[in-house]
Coordinates of C-alpha atoms (C1' of nucleotides) in Angstrom, one line a residue:
Chain A
X1 CA -10.6 -8.9 -15.3
X2 CA -12.4 -9.3 -12.0
X3 CA -12.4 -5.7 -10.5
X4 CA -12.5 -6.7 -6.8
X5 CA -9.3 -8.8 -7.2
X6 CA -7.6 -5.9 -9.0
X7 CA -8.6 -3.6 -6.1
X8 CA -7.1 -6.0 -3.6
X9 CA -3.9 -6.1 -5.6
X10 CA -3.8 -2.3 -5.8
X11 CA -4.3 -2.0 -2.1
X12 CA -1.5 -4.5 -1.5
X13 CA 1.0 -2.7 -3.7
X14 CA -0.1 0.6 -2.2
X15 CA 0.5 -0.6 1.3
X16 CA 3.8 -2.2 0.5
X17 CA 4.9 1.0 -1.4
X18 CA 4.2 3.0 1.8
X19 CA 6.3 0.5 3.7
X20 CA 9.2 0.9 1.2
X21 CA 8.9 4.7 1.4
X22 CA 9.3 4.4 5.2
X23 CA 12.4 2.3 4.7
X24 CA 13.9 4.9 2.3
X25 CA 13.0 7.7 4.7
X26 CA 14.7 5.8 7.6
X27 CA 17.8 5.4 5.5
X28 CA 17.8 9.0 4.3
X29 CA 17.4 10.0 8.0
X30 CA 21.1 8.9 8.4
X31 CA 21.9 12.2 6.7
X32 CA 23.5 10.8 3.6
X33 CA 22.2 11.3 0.1
X34 CA 20.8 8.1 -1.4
X35 CA 23.1 8.1 -4.5
X36 CA 26.4 7.7 -2.5
X37 CA 24.7 5.4 -0.1
X38 CA 23.7 3.0 -2.9
X39 CA 27.2 3.2 -4.2
X40 CA 28.6 2.4 -0.7
X41 CA 26.3 -0.6 -0.3
X42 CA 27.3 -1.9 -3.8
X43 CA 31.0 -1.6 -3.0
X44 CA 30.4 -3.7 0.1
X45 CA 33.0 -5.7 1.9
X46 CA 34.5 -7.1 -1.3
X47 CA 35.2 -3.8 -3.0
X48 CA 34.5 -3.1 -6.6
X49 CA 36.1 -1.7 -9.7
X50 CA 34.9 1.8 -10.6
X51 CA 33.8 0.7 -14.0
X52 CA 31.9 -2.3 -12.7
X53 CA 30.2 -0.1 -10.1
X54 CA 29.2 2.4 -12.8
X55 CA 27.7 -0.4 -14.9
X56 CA 25.9 -1.9 -11.9
X57 CA 24.3 1.3 -10.9
X58 CA 24.0 2.5 -14.5
X59 CA 25.4 5.9 -13.5
X60 CA 27.1 8.5 -15.7
X61 CA 30.9 8.4 -15.2
X62 CA 30.9 12.0 -14.0
X63 CA 28.3 11.4 -11.4
X64 CA 29.9 8.2 -10.3
X65 CA 33.2 9.9 -9.8
X66 CA 31.7 12.7 -7.8
X67 CA 29.8 10.3 -5.5
X68 CA 33.0 8.3 -4.9
X69 CA 34.9 11.5 -4.1
X70 CA 32.2 12.3 -1.6
X71 CA 32.5 8.9 0.1
X72 CA 36.2 9.2 0.1
X73 CA 36.2 12.6 1.7
X74 CA 33.8 11.2 4.3
X75 CA 36.4 8.5 5.0
X76 CA 34.1 5.6 4.1
X77 CA 36.0 4.3 1.1
X78 CA 39.4 4.3 -0.5
X79 CA 39.9 4.4 -4.2
X80 CA 43.2 3.1 -5.5
X81 CA 44.6 2.4 -9.0
X82 CA 44.4 -1.2 -10.2
X83 CA 48.1 -2.5 -10.0
X84 CA 47.6 -4.4 -13.3
X85 CA 46.1 -1.5 -15.3
X86 CA 46.6 1.9 -13.7
X87 CA 43.8 3.4 -15.8
X88 CA 41.3 1.3 -13.8
X89 CA 40.6 2.2 -10.2
X90 CA 39.2 0.1 -7.4
X91 CA 36.9 1.2 -4.6
X92 CA 37.1 -0.5 -1.2
X93 CA 35.5 0.2 2.1
X94 CA 37.3 1.5 5.1
X95 CA 36.3 0.2 8.5
X96 CA 34.1 3.3 8.9
X97 CA 32.5 2.4 5.5
X98 CA 31.8 -1.1 6.6
X99 CA 30.3 0.2 9.8
X100 CA 28.0 2.5 7.8
X101 CA 26.9 -0.4 5.6
X102 CA 26.3 -2.6 8.7
X103 CA 24.2 0.2 10.3
X104 CA 22.0 0.5 7.1
X105 CA 21.6 -3.2 6.9
X106 CA 20.6 -3.4 10.5
X107 CA 18.0 -0.7 9.9
X108 CA 16.5 -2.8 7.1
X109 CA 16.7 -5.9 9.2
X110 CA 15.0 -4.1 12.1
X111 CA 12.1 -3.2 9.9
X112 CA 11.9 -6.8 8.6
X113 CA 11.9 -8.0 12.2
X114 CA 9.0 -5.7 12.9
X115 CA 7.1 -7.2 10.0
X116 CA 8.1 -10.7 11.3
X117 CA 6.6 -9.9 14.7
X118 CA 3.5 -8.6 13.1
X119 CA 3.0 -11.8 11.0
X120 CA 3.7 -13.8 14.1
X121 CA 5.7 -16.4 12.1
X122 CA 2.6 -17.4 10.2
X123 CA 4.0 -20.0 7.8
X124 CA 1.0 -19.7 5.4
X125 CA 1.6 -16.0 5.0
X126 CA 5.4 -16.5 4.7
X127 CA 4.9 -19.1 2.0
X128 CA 2.5 -16.9 0.1
X129 CA 5.0 -14.0 0.3
X130 CA 7.7 -16.3 -1.1
X131 CA 5.5 -17.4 -3.9
X132 CA 4.5 -13.8 -4.8
X133 CA 8.2 -12.7 -4.7
X134 CA 9.3 -15.7 -6.8
X135 CA 6.6 -15.1 -9.5
X136 CA 7.2 -11.4 -9.6
X137 CA 10.9 -11.6 -9.8
X138 CA 10.8 -14.2 -12.5
X139 CA 8.2 -12.2 -14.5
X140 CA 10.2 -8.9 -14.3
X141 CA 13.6 -10.5 -14.6
X142 CA 16.0 -9.1 -17.1
X143 CA 18.6 -11.1 -18.9
X144 CA 22.0 -9.5 -19.3
X145 CA 25.3 -10.5 -21.0
X146 CA 28.0 -10.2 -18.4
X147 CA 31.7 -10.8 -18.3
X148 CA 32.5 -14.3 -17.2
X149 CA 35.3 -12.9 -15.0
X150 CA 33.0 -10.4 -13.3
X151 CA 32.1 -10.6 -9.6
X152 CA 28.5 -11.3 -10.6
X153 CA 29.4 -14.3 -12.7
X154 CA 31.7 -15.6 -9.9
X155 CA 28.8 -15.3 -7.4
X156 CA 26.5 -17.3 -9.7
X157 CA 29.2 -19.9 -10.3
X158 CA 29.9 -20.3 -6.6
X159 CA 26.2 -20.9 -6.0
X160 CA 26.1 -23.4 -8.9
X161 CA 29.1 -25.4 -7.6
X162 CA 27.7 -25.4 -4.1
X163 CA 24.5 -26.8 -5.6
X164 CA 26.4 -29.5 -7.5
X165 CA 28.4 -30.4 -4.3
X166 CA 25.1 -31.0 -2.5
X167 CA 23.6 -33.1 -5.3
X168 CA 26.7 -35.2 -5.9
X169 CA 27.8 -35.4 -2.3
X170 CA 31.3 -34.3 -3.4
X171 CA 33.1 -31.0 -2.8
X172 CA 33.1 -29.2 -6.2
X173 CA 34.9 -25.9 -6.4
X174 CA 34.8 -23.5 -9.4
X175 CA 38.1 -23.7 -11.2
X176 CA 39.4 -21.0 -13.6
X177 CA 38.6 -21.8 -17.2
X178 CA 41.9 -22.5 -19.1
X179 CA 40.5 -20.7 -22.1
X180 CA 38.9 -17.4 -20.9
X181 CA 38.0 -16.2 -24.4
X182 CA 35.7 -19.2 -24.9
X183 CA 32.9 -17.7 -22.7
X184 CA 33.0 -14.2 -24.4
X185 CA 31.7 -13.0 -27.7
X186 CA 32.4 -13.7 -30.5
X187 CA 33.0 -17.3 -29.5
X188 CA 30.6 -17.6 -26.5
X189 CA 28.7 -15.8 -23.9
X190 CA 27.7 -15.6 -20.3
X191 CA 24.1 -14.8 -19.6
X192 CA 22.7 -13.8 -16.2
X193 CA 19.0 -13.3 -15.2
X194 CA 18.5 -10.7 -12.5
X195 CA 15.8 -8.8 -10.8
X196 CA 16.9 -5.6 -9.0
X197 CA 19.7 -6.7 -6.8
X198 CA 18.8 -10.4 -6.9
X199 CA 20.6 -12.9 -9.1
X200 CA 18.0 -15.4 -10.4
X201 CA 20.2 -17.7 -12.6
X202 CA 22.8 -17.9 -15.3
X203 CA 23.8 -20.0 -18.3
X204 CA 26.9 -19.9 -20.4
X205 CA 27.9 -20.8 -24.0
X206 CA 31.5 -22.1 -24.3
X207 CA 32.4 -21.7 -27.9
X208 CA 35.2 -23.4 -29.8
X209 CA 35.5 -20.5 -32.4
X210 CA 34.3 -22.9 -35.2
X211 CA 30.6 -22.2 -34.9
X212 CA 30.1 -24.8 -32.2
X213 CA 29.6 -24.4 -28.5
X214 CA 28.8 -26.2 -25.3
X215 CA 26.1 -25.1 -22.8
X216 CA 27.7 -24.9 -19.4
X217 CA 26.7 -23.8 -15.9
X218 CA 22.9 -23.7 -16.2
X219 CA 21.9 -22.5 -12.7
X220 CA 18.6 -21.2 -11.3
X221 CA 18.5 -19.7 -7.8
X222 CA 16.8 -22.0 -5.3
X223 CA 14.5 -19.1 -4.4
X224 CA 13.2 -18.9 -8.0
X225 CA 12.7 -22.5 -9.1
X226 CA 9.5 -23.9 -10.5
X227 CA 8.4 -20.9 -12.5
X228 CA 10.1 -21.7 -15.9
X229 CA 13.3 -19.8 -15.4
X230 CA 15.5 -22.7 -16.6
X231 CA 13.5 -22.9 -19.8
X232 CA 13.8 -19.2 -20.4
X233 CA 17.5 -19.2 -19.7
X234 CA 18.0 -22.1 -22.2
X235 CA 15.9 -20.2 -24.8
X236 CA 17.9 -17.1 -24.3
X237 CA 21.1 -19.1 -24.6
X238 CA 19.9 -20.5 -27.9
X239 CA 18.9 -17.0 -29.2
X240 CA 22.3 -15.7 -28.2
X241 CA 24.0 -18.7 -30.0
X242 CA 22.1 -17.9 -33.2
X243 CA 23.1 -14.2 -32.9
X244 CA 26.7 -15.3 -32.6
X245 CA 26.2 -17.4 -35.7
X246 CA 26.7 -20.8 -33.9
X247 CA 25.3 -23.8 -35.7
X248 CA 25.6 -26.7 -33.2
X249 CA 25.2 -26.8 -29.4
X250 CA 26.0 -29.6 -27.1
X251 CA 25.8 -30.2 -23.4
X252 CA 26.4 -32.9 -20.8
X253 CA 24.5 -33.5 -17.6
X254 CA 24.1 -36.0 -14.8
X255 CA 21.4 -38.3 -13.6
X256 CA 21.6 -36.4 -10.3
X257 CA 20.0 -33.5 -12.0
X258 CA 16.6 -34.9 -13.1
X259 CA 14.9 -31.6 -13.6
X260 CA 17.6 -30.5 -16.0
X261 CA 17.2 -33.8 -18.0
X262 CA 13.4 -33.1 -18.3
X263 CA 14.1 -29.6 -19.4
X264 CA 16.5 -30.5 -22.2
X265 CA 14.2 -33.2 -23.5
X266 CA 11.2 -30.9 -23.6
X267 CA 13.2 -28.1 -25.3
X268 CA 13.9 -30.3 -28.3
X269 CA 17.5 -31.5 -27.5
X270 CA 18.5 -34.9 -28.9
X271 CA 20.3 -37.3 -26.7
X272 CA 23.6 -38.4 -28.3
X273 CA 26.4 -40.8 -27.3
X274 CA 29.2 -39.7 -24.9
X275 CA 31.3 -37.0 -26.6
X276 CA 33.6 -36.1 -23.7
X277 CA 35.3 -37.7 -20.8
X278 CA 33.5 -35.8 -18.0
X279 CA 33.4 -38.4 -15.2
X280 CA 30.3 -36.9 -13.6
X281 CA 28.2 -36.9 -16.8
X282 CA 25.7 -39.6 -17.6
X283 CA 23.8 -38.0 -20.5
X284 CA 24.9 -36.0 -23.5
X285 CA 22.6 -33.8 -25.7
X286 CA 22.9 -32.0 -29.0
X287 CA 20.9 -29.4 -30.8
X288 CA 21.4 -28.1 -34.4
X289 CA 20.5 -24.4 -34.8
Chain B
X1 CA 14.6 -14.2 15.8
X2 CA 14.7 -17.0 13.3
X3 CA 17.2 -15.9 10.6
X4 CA 15.8 -17.9 7.7
X5 CA 12.3 -16.3 8.1
X6 CA 13.9 -12.9 8.3
X7 CA 15.8 -13.5 5.1
X8 CA 12.5 -14.5 3.4
X9 CA 10.9 -11.3 4.6
X10 CA 13.9 -9.3 3.4
X11 CA 13.6 -11.0 0.0
X12 CA 9.9 -10.2 -0.1
X13 CA 10.3 -6.5 0.6
X14 CA 13.3 -6.3 -1.7
X15 CA 11.2 -7.8 -4.6
X16 CA 8.2 -5.6 -3.9
X17 CA 10.4 -2.6 -3.6
X18 CA 11.8 -3.3 -7.1
X19 CA 8.2 -3.6 -8.3
X20 CA 7.4 -0.3 -6.9
X21 CA 10.5 1.3 -8.4
X22 CA 9.3 0.0 -11.8
X23 CA 5.9 1.7 -11.2
X24 CA 7.5 5.0 -10.3
X25 CA 9.7 4.7 -13.4
X26 CA 6.7 4.0 -15.6
X27 CA 4.9 7.1 -14.2
X28 CA 8.1 9.2 -14.5
X29 CA 8.3 8.1 -18.2
X30 CA 5.2 10.2 -18.9
X31 CA 7.7 13.1 -18.7
X32 CA 6.2 14.9 -15.7
X33 CA 8.1 15.4 -12.5
X34 CA 6.7 13.3 -9.6
X35 CA 6.0 16.3 -7.3
X36 CA 3.4 18.0 -9.6
X37 CA 2.1 14.6 -10.6
X38 CA 1.4 13.7 -6.9
X39 CA -0.3 17.0 -6.5
X40 CA -2.4 16.4 -9.6
X41 CA -3.5 13.0 -8.3
X42 CA -4.4 14.5 -4.9
X43 CA -6.5 17.2 -6.4
X44 CA -8.4 14.6 -8.3
X45 CA -11.9 15.0 -9.7
X46 CA -13.2 16.6 -6.5
X47 CA -10.7 19.5 -6.4
X48 CA -9.0 20.7 -3.2
X49 CA -8.1 23.8 -1.4
X50 CA -4.5 24.8 -1.7
X51 CA -4.0 24.7 2.1
X52 CA -5.5 21.2 2.4
X53 CA -3.3 20.0 -0.5
X54 CA -0.3 21.4 1.2
X55 CA -1.1 19.7 4.5
X56 CA -1.9 16.5 2.7
X57 CA 1.4 16.4 0.8
X58 CA 3.3 18.1 3.7
X59 CA 4.9 20.5 1.2
X60 CA 6.3 23.9 1.9
X61 CA 4.0 26.7 0.8
X62 CA 6.5 28.0 -1.7
X63 CA 7.1 24.6 -3.4
X64 CA 3.4 23.9 -3.4
X65 CA 2.7 27.2 -5.1
X66 CA 5.3 26.6 -7.8
X67 CA 4.1 23.1 -8.5
X68 CA 0.5 24.4 -8.9
X69 CA 1.7 27.2 -11.3
X70 CA 3.4 24.5 -13.4
X71 CA 0.3 22.4 -13.5
X72 CA -1.7 25.5 -14.4
X73 CA 0.6 26.5 -17.2
X74 CA 0.4 22.9 -18.5
X75 CA -3.4 23.4 -18.6
X76 CA -4.1 20.5 -16.2
X77 CA -5.7 22.5 -13.4
X78 CA -7.3 25.8 -12.6
X79 CA -6.7 27.7 -9.4
X80 CA -9.5 30.1 -8.4
X81 CA -10.1 32.1 -5.2
X82 CA -12.6 30.7 -2.7
X83 CA -15.8 32.8 -3.1
X84 CA -16.3 32.7 0.7
X85 CA -12.7 33.7 1.7
X86 CA -10.7 35.2 -1.1
X87 CA -7.4 34.5 0.7
X88 CA -8.0 30.8 0.2
X89 CA -7.6 29.4 -3.3
X90 CA -9.1 26.2 -4.7
X91 CA -7.4 23.9 -7.3
X92 CA -9.6 21.9 -9.7
X93 CA -8.7 19.7 -12.6
X94 CA -9.4 20.7 -16.2
X95 CA -10.6 17.9 -18.6
X96 CA -6.9 17.6 -19.7
X97 CA -6.0 17.2 -16.0
X98 CA -8.6 14.5 -15.5
X99 CA -7.3 12.7 -18.6
X100 CA -3.8 12.8 -17.2
X101 CA -5.0 11.3 -13.9
X102 CA -6.9 8.6 -15.7
X103 CA -3.9 7.7 -17.8
X104 CA -1.7 7.4 -14.6
X105 CA -4.3 5.3 -12.9
X106 CA -4.6 3.1 -15.9
X107 CA -0.8 2.6 -15.9
X108 CA -1.0 1.5 -12.3
X109 CA -4.0 -0.7 -13.0
X110 CA -2.2 -2.3 -15.9
X111 CA 0.7 -3.3 -13.7
X112 CA -1.7 -4.7 -11.1
X113 CA -3.4 -6.6 -13.9
X114 CA 0.0 -8.1 -14.9
X115 CA 0.4 -9.2 -11.3
X116 CA -3.1 -10.6 -11.3
X117 CA -2.3 -12.7 -14.4
X118 CA 0.9 -13.9 -12.8
X119 CA -0.9 -15.1 -9.6
X120 CA -3.5 -16.7 -11.8
X121 CA -6.3 -15.6 -9.4
X122 CA -4.9 -17.8 -6.6
X123 CA -7.3 -17.0 -3.7
X124 CA -4.8 -18.3 -1.1
X125 CA -2.2 -15.8 -2.4
X126 CA -4.7 -13.0 -2.6
X127 CA -6.0 -13.7 0.9
X128 CA -2.4 -13.7 2.3
X129 CA -1.7 -10.5 0.5
X130 CA -4.8 -8.9 2.1
X131 CA -3.7 -10.1 5.5
X132 CA -0.2 -8.7 5.1
X133 CA -1.5 -5.4 3.8
X134 CA -4.0 -5.2 6.7
X135 CA -1.5 -6.0 9.4
X136 CA 1.1 -3.7 8.0
X137 CA -1.2 -0.8 7.5
X138 CA -2.6 -1.2 11.0
X139 CA 0.9 -1.4 12.5
X140 CA 2.2 1.6 10.7
X141 CA -1.0 3.7 10.9
X142 CA -0.8 7.2 12.3
X143 CA -3.5 9.0 14.1
X144 CA -4.2 12.5 13.2
X145 CA -6.6 15.2 14.5
X146 CA -8.4 16.5 11.5
X147 CA -11.1 19.1 10.9
X148 CA -14.5 17.6 11.1
X149 CA -15.5 19.6 8.1
X150 CA -12.6 18.5 5.9
X151 CA -13.0 16.3 2.9
X152 CA -11.2 13.4 4.7
X153 CA -13.6 13.5 7.6
X154 CA -16.5 13.6 5.2
X155 CA -15.1 10.5 3.4
X156 CA -14.9 8.6 6.6
X157 CA -18.4 9.6 7.6
X158 CA -19.8 8.6 4.3
X159 CA -18.2 5.2 4.7
X160 CA -19.5 5.0 8.3
X161 CA -23.1 5.8 7.3
X162 CA -23.0 3.4 4.4
X163 CA -22.0 0.7 6.9
X164 CA -24.8 1.7 9.2
X165 CA -27.3 1.6 6.4
X166 CA -26.2 -2.0 5.6
X167 CA -26.4 -3.1 9.2
X168 CA -29.8 -1.5 10.0
X169 CA -31.3 -2.1 6.6
X170 CA -32.2 1.6 6.5
X171 CA -30.8 4.4 4.3
X172 CA -28.7 6.6 6.7
X173 CA -27.2 9.7 5.3
X174 CA -24.6 11.9 7.0
X175 CA -26.3 15.1 8.2
X176 CA -24.5 18.3 9.0
X177 CA -24.0 18.7 12.8
X178 CA -26.1 21.5 14.1
X179 CA -23.2 22.5 16.4
X180 CA -20.0 22.4 14.4
X181 CA -17.8 23.6 17.3
X182 CA -18.6 20.5 19.4
X183 CA -16.3 18.3 17.3
X184 CA -13.3 20.7 17.5
X185 CA -10.9 21.6 20.3
X186 CA -11.3 22.8 22.9
X187 CA -14.7 21.1 23.2
X188 CA -14.2 18.0 21.2
X189 CA -12.1 16.4 18.5
X190 CA -12.2 14.3 15.3
X191 CA -9.5 11.6 15.0
X192 CA -8.6 9.8 11.9
X193 CA -6.3 6.7 11.5
X194 CA -4.5 6.6 8.2
X195 CA -1.6 4.8 6.4
X196 CA -0.2 6.5 3.4
X197 CA -3.2 7.4 1.2
X198 CA -5.5 4.9 2.9
X199 CA -8.0 5.9 5.6
X200 CA -8.2 3.1 8.2
X201 CA -10.8 4.5 10.6
X202 CA -12.0 7.4 12.6
X203 CA -13.7 8.4 15.9
X204 CA -15.0 11.7 17.2
X205 CA -15.5 13.3 20.6
X206 CA -18.6 15.6 20.7
X207 CA -18.1 17.9 23.7
X208 CA -20.7 20.0 25.5
X209 CA -18.1 22.6 26.6
X210 CA -18.7 21.5 30.3
X211 CA -16.0 18.8 30.5
X212 CA -18.3 16.1 29.1
X213 CA -18.4 14.5 25.7
X214 CA -20.0 11.8 23.7
X215 CA -18.1 9.4 21.5
X216 CA -19.5 9.4 18.0
X217 CA -18.8 7.8 14.7
X218 CA -16.4 5.0 15.6
X219 CA -15.6 3.5 12.2
X220 CA -13.0 1.0 11.0
X221 CA -12.4 0.4 7.3
X222 CA -13.7 -3.0 6.3
X223 CA -10.3 -3.7 4.8
X224 CA -8.6 -3.2 8.2
X225 CA -10.9 -5.0 10.7
X226 CA -9.9 -7.7 13.1
X227 CA -6.5 -6.3 14.1
X228 CA -7.4 -4.1 17.0
X229 CA -7.9 -0.8 15.3
X230 CA -11.2 -0.1 17.0
X231 CA -9.5 -0.6 20.4
X232 CA -6.7 1.7 19.4
X233 CA -9.0 4.4 18.1
X234 CA -11.0 4.3 21.4
X235 CA -7.8 4.4 23.4
X236 CA -6.7 7.4 21.4
X237 CA -10.0 9.1 21.9
X238 CA -9.7 8.6 25.6
X239 CA -6.2 10.1 25.6
X240 CA -7.4 13.0 23.6
X241 CA -10.3 13.5 26.0
X242 CA -7.9 13.6 29.0
X243 CA -5.7 16.1 27.1
X244 CA -8.8 18.3 26.6
X245 CA -9.6 18.1 30.3
X246 CA -12.8 16.1 29.8
X247 CA -14.0 14.2 32.8
X248 CA -16.9 12.0 31.6
X249 CA -17.5 10.2 28.3
X250 CA -20.7 8.6 27.1
X251 CA -21.8 6.8 24.0
X252 CA -24.7 4.9 22.7
X253 CA -24.8 1.9 20.3
X254 CA -27.0 -0.6 18.7
X255 CA -27.5 -4.4 19.1
X256 CA -26.8 -4.5 15.3
X257 CA -23.2 -3.6 16.1
X258 CA -22.1 -6.6 18.3
X259 CA -18.3 -6.1 17.8
X260 CA -18.7 -2.5 19.1
X261 CA -20.5 -3.8 22.2
X262 CA -17.8 -6.3 22.9
X263 CA -15.2 -3.6 22.4
X264 CA -16.8 -1.1 24.9
X265 CA -17.2 -3.8 27.5
X266 CA -13.6 -4.9 27.3
X267 CA -12.3 -1.3 27.4
X268 CA -13.9 -0.8 30.8
X269 CA -17.0 1.1 29.9
X270 CA -20.0 0.8 32.3
X271 CA -23.4 0.2 30.8
X272 CA -25.9 2.8 32.0
X273 CA -29.6 3.5 31.5
X274 CA -30.8 5.3 28.3
X275 CA -29.6 8.9 28.4
X276 CA -30.9 10.1 25.1
X277 CA -33.8 9.5 22.7
X278 CA -31.8 8.0 19.8
X279 CA -34.4 5.6 18.3
X280 CA -31.6 3.4 16.9
X281 CA -29.7 2.9 20.2
X282 CA -30.2 -0.2 22.4
X283 CA -27.2 0.2 24.8
X284 CA -25.7 3.2 26.6
X285 CA -22.3 3.4 28.2
X286 CA -20.3 5.7 30.3
X287 CA -16.7 6.1 31.4
X288 CA -15.3 8.5 34.0
X289 CA -11.8 9.7 33.2
Chain C
dC1 C1' 57.6 5.8 -31.2
dA2 C1' 53.4 8.1 -32.5
dA3 C1' 48.5 7.5 -32.9
dT4 C1' 44.6 5.5 -30.9
dT5 C1' 41.9 3.7 -27.4
dT6 C1' 40.5 3.1 -22.7
dC7 C1' 39.4 4.7 -18.2
dT8 C1' 38.5 8.1 -14.9
dC9 C1' 38.1 12.7 -13.5
dT10 C1' 36.8 17.9 -13.8
dG11 C1' 34.0 21.7 -15.1
dA12 C1' 29.8 23.7 -16.7
dC13 C1' 25.2 23.1 -17.1
dT14 C1' 20.1 21.6 -16.3
dG15 C1' 16.1 20.2 -13.6
dA16 C1' 13.7 18.6 -9.5
dT17 C1' 13.1 19.3 -4.8
dG18 C1' 13.2 21.8 -0.7
dT19 C1' 13.9 25.8 2.7
dC20 C1' 13.5 30.5 4.3
dA21 C1' 12.4 35.3 4.3
dG22 C1' 9.4 38.5 3.2
dG23 C1' 5.4 40.7 0.4
dA24 C1' 0.5 41.4 -1.2
dA25 C1' -4.3 40.7 -0.7
dT26 C1' -7.8 39.6 2.3
dT27 C1' -10.2 38.7 6.6
dT28 C1' -10.5 39.1 11.5
dT29 C1' -9.9 41.4 15.8
dC30 C1' -9.8 45.2 18.7
Chain D
dG1 C1' -11.0 52.1 11.0
dA2 C1' -6.4 50.6 12.3
dA3 C1' -3.8 46.6 13.8
dA4 C1' -3.2 41.8 13.6
dA5 C1' -3.7 37.4 11.6
dT6 C1' -4.4 34.4 7.6
dT7 C1' -3.4 32.7 3.1
dC8 C1' -0.9 32.3 -0.8
dC9 C1' 2.7 34.0 -3.6
dT10 C1' 7.6 35.5 -5.2
dG11 C1' 12.6 35.7 -4.9
dA12 C1' 16.9 33.9 -3.2
dC13 C1' 19.3 30.1 -2.1
dA14 C1' 20.9 25.1 -1.3
dT15 C1' 21.2 20.2 -2.3
dC16 C1' 20.8 16.2 -5.1
dA17 C1' 20.7 13.9 -9.5
dG18 C1' 21.9 13.7 -14.0
dT19 C1' 24.1 15.0 -18.7
dC20 C1' 27.7 16.5 -21.8
dA21 C1' 32.2 18.0 -23.3
dG22 C1' 36.6 17.5 -22.8
dA23 C1' 41.2 16.9 -20.2
dG24 C1' 44.8 13.8 -18.4
dA25 C1' 46.9 9.5 -17.6
dA26 C1' 47.8 4.9 -18.9
dA27 C1' 47.6 1.1 -22.0
dT28 C1' 47.2 -0.8 -26.6
dT29 C1' 47.9 -0.7 -31.6
dG30 C1' 50.2 0.2 -35.8

DNA sequence: CAATTTCTCTGACTGATGTCAGGAATTTTC
DNA sequence: GAAAATTCCTGACATCAGTCAGAGAAATTG
């Protein structure tokens, strides 16, 4: 371990930590406690179920409830029962809440703009910062089983289909799965890789309930490619498949996705003949567990 | 303002913020509240007066006192009256306290070592990180009038004399000023530039009590050179001199410090004949305020 | 329809942080 | 030597964050 390099890294993290402390202080200066503020930001323009919010922020149900009451009293959000299941409640921002979010985002953007002026648009520096952020996020990423119907899964799938549309030159849109249980335990699973607030990628196992499943929707965020995330997602999917007691995995893919082809071949998948009628597939693979 | 670059910067700060949050969590996992922990780290091996500690951490005197009591009860520090002035008290670490500090530093170093492995010693990345840290620290630095006898001033002066020793090839050591009042208001001042825990540079005004002063000990940390800190320190010293009602500033310097020479000339200083018997000086400057 | 489960909320509590008012010991000032 | 200033401390109080037990409403299960 070369000590001088370590000292340089320590200085770097120390400096950036001070920067982050400054940002937190600037946000706190708006006079709102950080807890409710984080909740407000998470609710965002789209709104969010209370349970999902609680999971996302990993808060105790009591604390969550009190923070939502506070935001409601301040007129920033409304919390209404879910019409389909009145036990569940849904938080949504009022115009005042949206304005508060926008103000906080502007504050963050202003600080980033200061940094931008400072770096004077130096592309070498920006590229290095991208690289550091990519490596760090991939290294510290955590994998999580999520609900395939959740907002997070939907966001991943939107990004995935946008990517496909670009690759194929055709407008793909995410359709609703005709068999929603296939992507949930015990038949299948939906895995997402994340780092803090950032979604790095996802992969799903679509099980038939007879010990077999298809790998679907392997997606890696464009910001986080080239650092082995696809491989790690596939490995995690395999591990999850074994845990679910699955014995055979299949997948199809297209010649327009060359990096995926390489990935499957390197990970020990066997190319097999066409097993479905997917008009966009050119290659079919199988793996026995 | 190019939006994509801004987004890249936002992603960078977001990722590094998550990294910092992880470090905080790792430190918190040692089971000690962050407040007393920060105090312990600040006391360090050298020990610190309670008042200086309070200033350094900008804590209320009541809170400071309680945190020190806690650390004392835990056997990590001792707090004893200053023998010269029994109102003042001095905190010093016990062996257990030093061990706790070392453990926390090791934790931080371990995380940095992980980052180092991740970057694979890539010099381009390290250089970019240095550059970003340097620019950021210099941009966010704050100037502070400090006591010329404080531990912070002594640290700056040690660094300054070490630098001089290297430039002159002679062993300089910081001597105690025969006239301690000359560096304090109303006659003079000692200014330090800092960012978070890092000391970026210093400059002092050594006044004669008759409206004249000499600029001494202009020092910029090697980590923070080349971004105009010397110029800003000199400007701050001038501003402070005007505030103190000084009318004439002088300084001497050596041909072994070419960047200082350039700086003084650019800042409007007039070169004048030798006005003192400093054997290491080759140039003398003056500025009327 | 009754029992159970799910989901959210309330109340009671703890600990960390922070503020303010004053008090005791000590030093400095007059 | 008395008054004033200083240094640090204690007590009272407030806010934020977090935990736990349990209540109440709604949905699901048998």
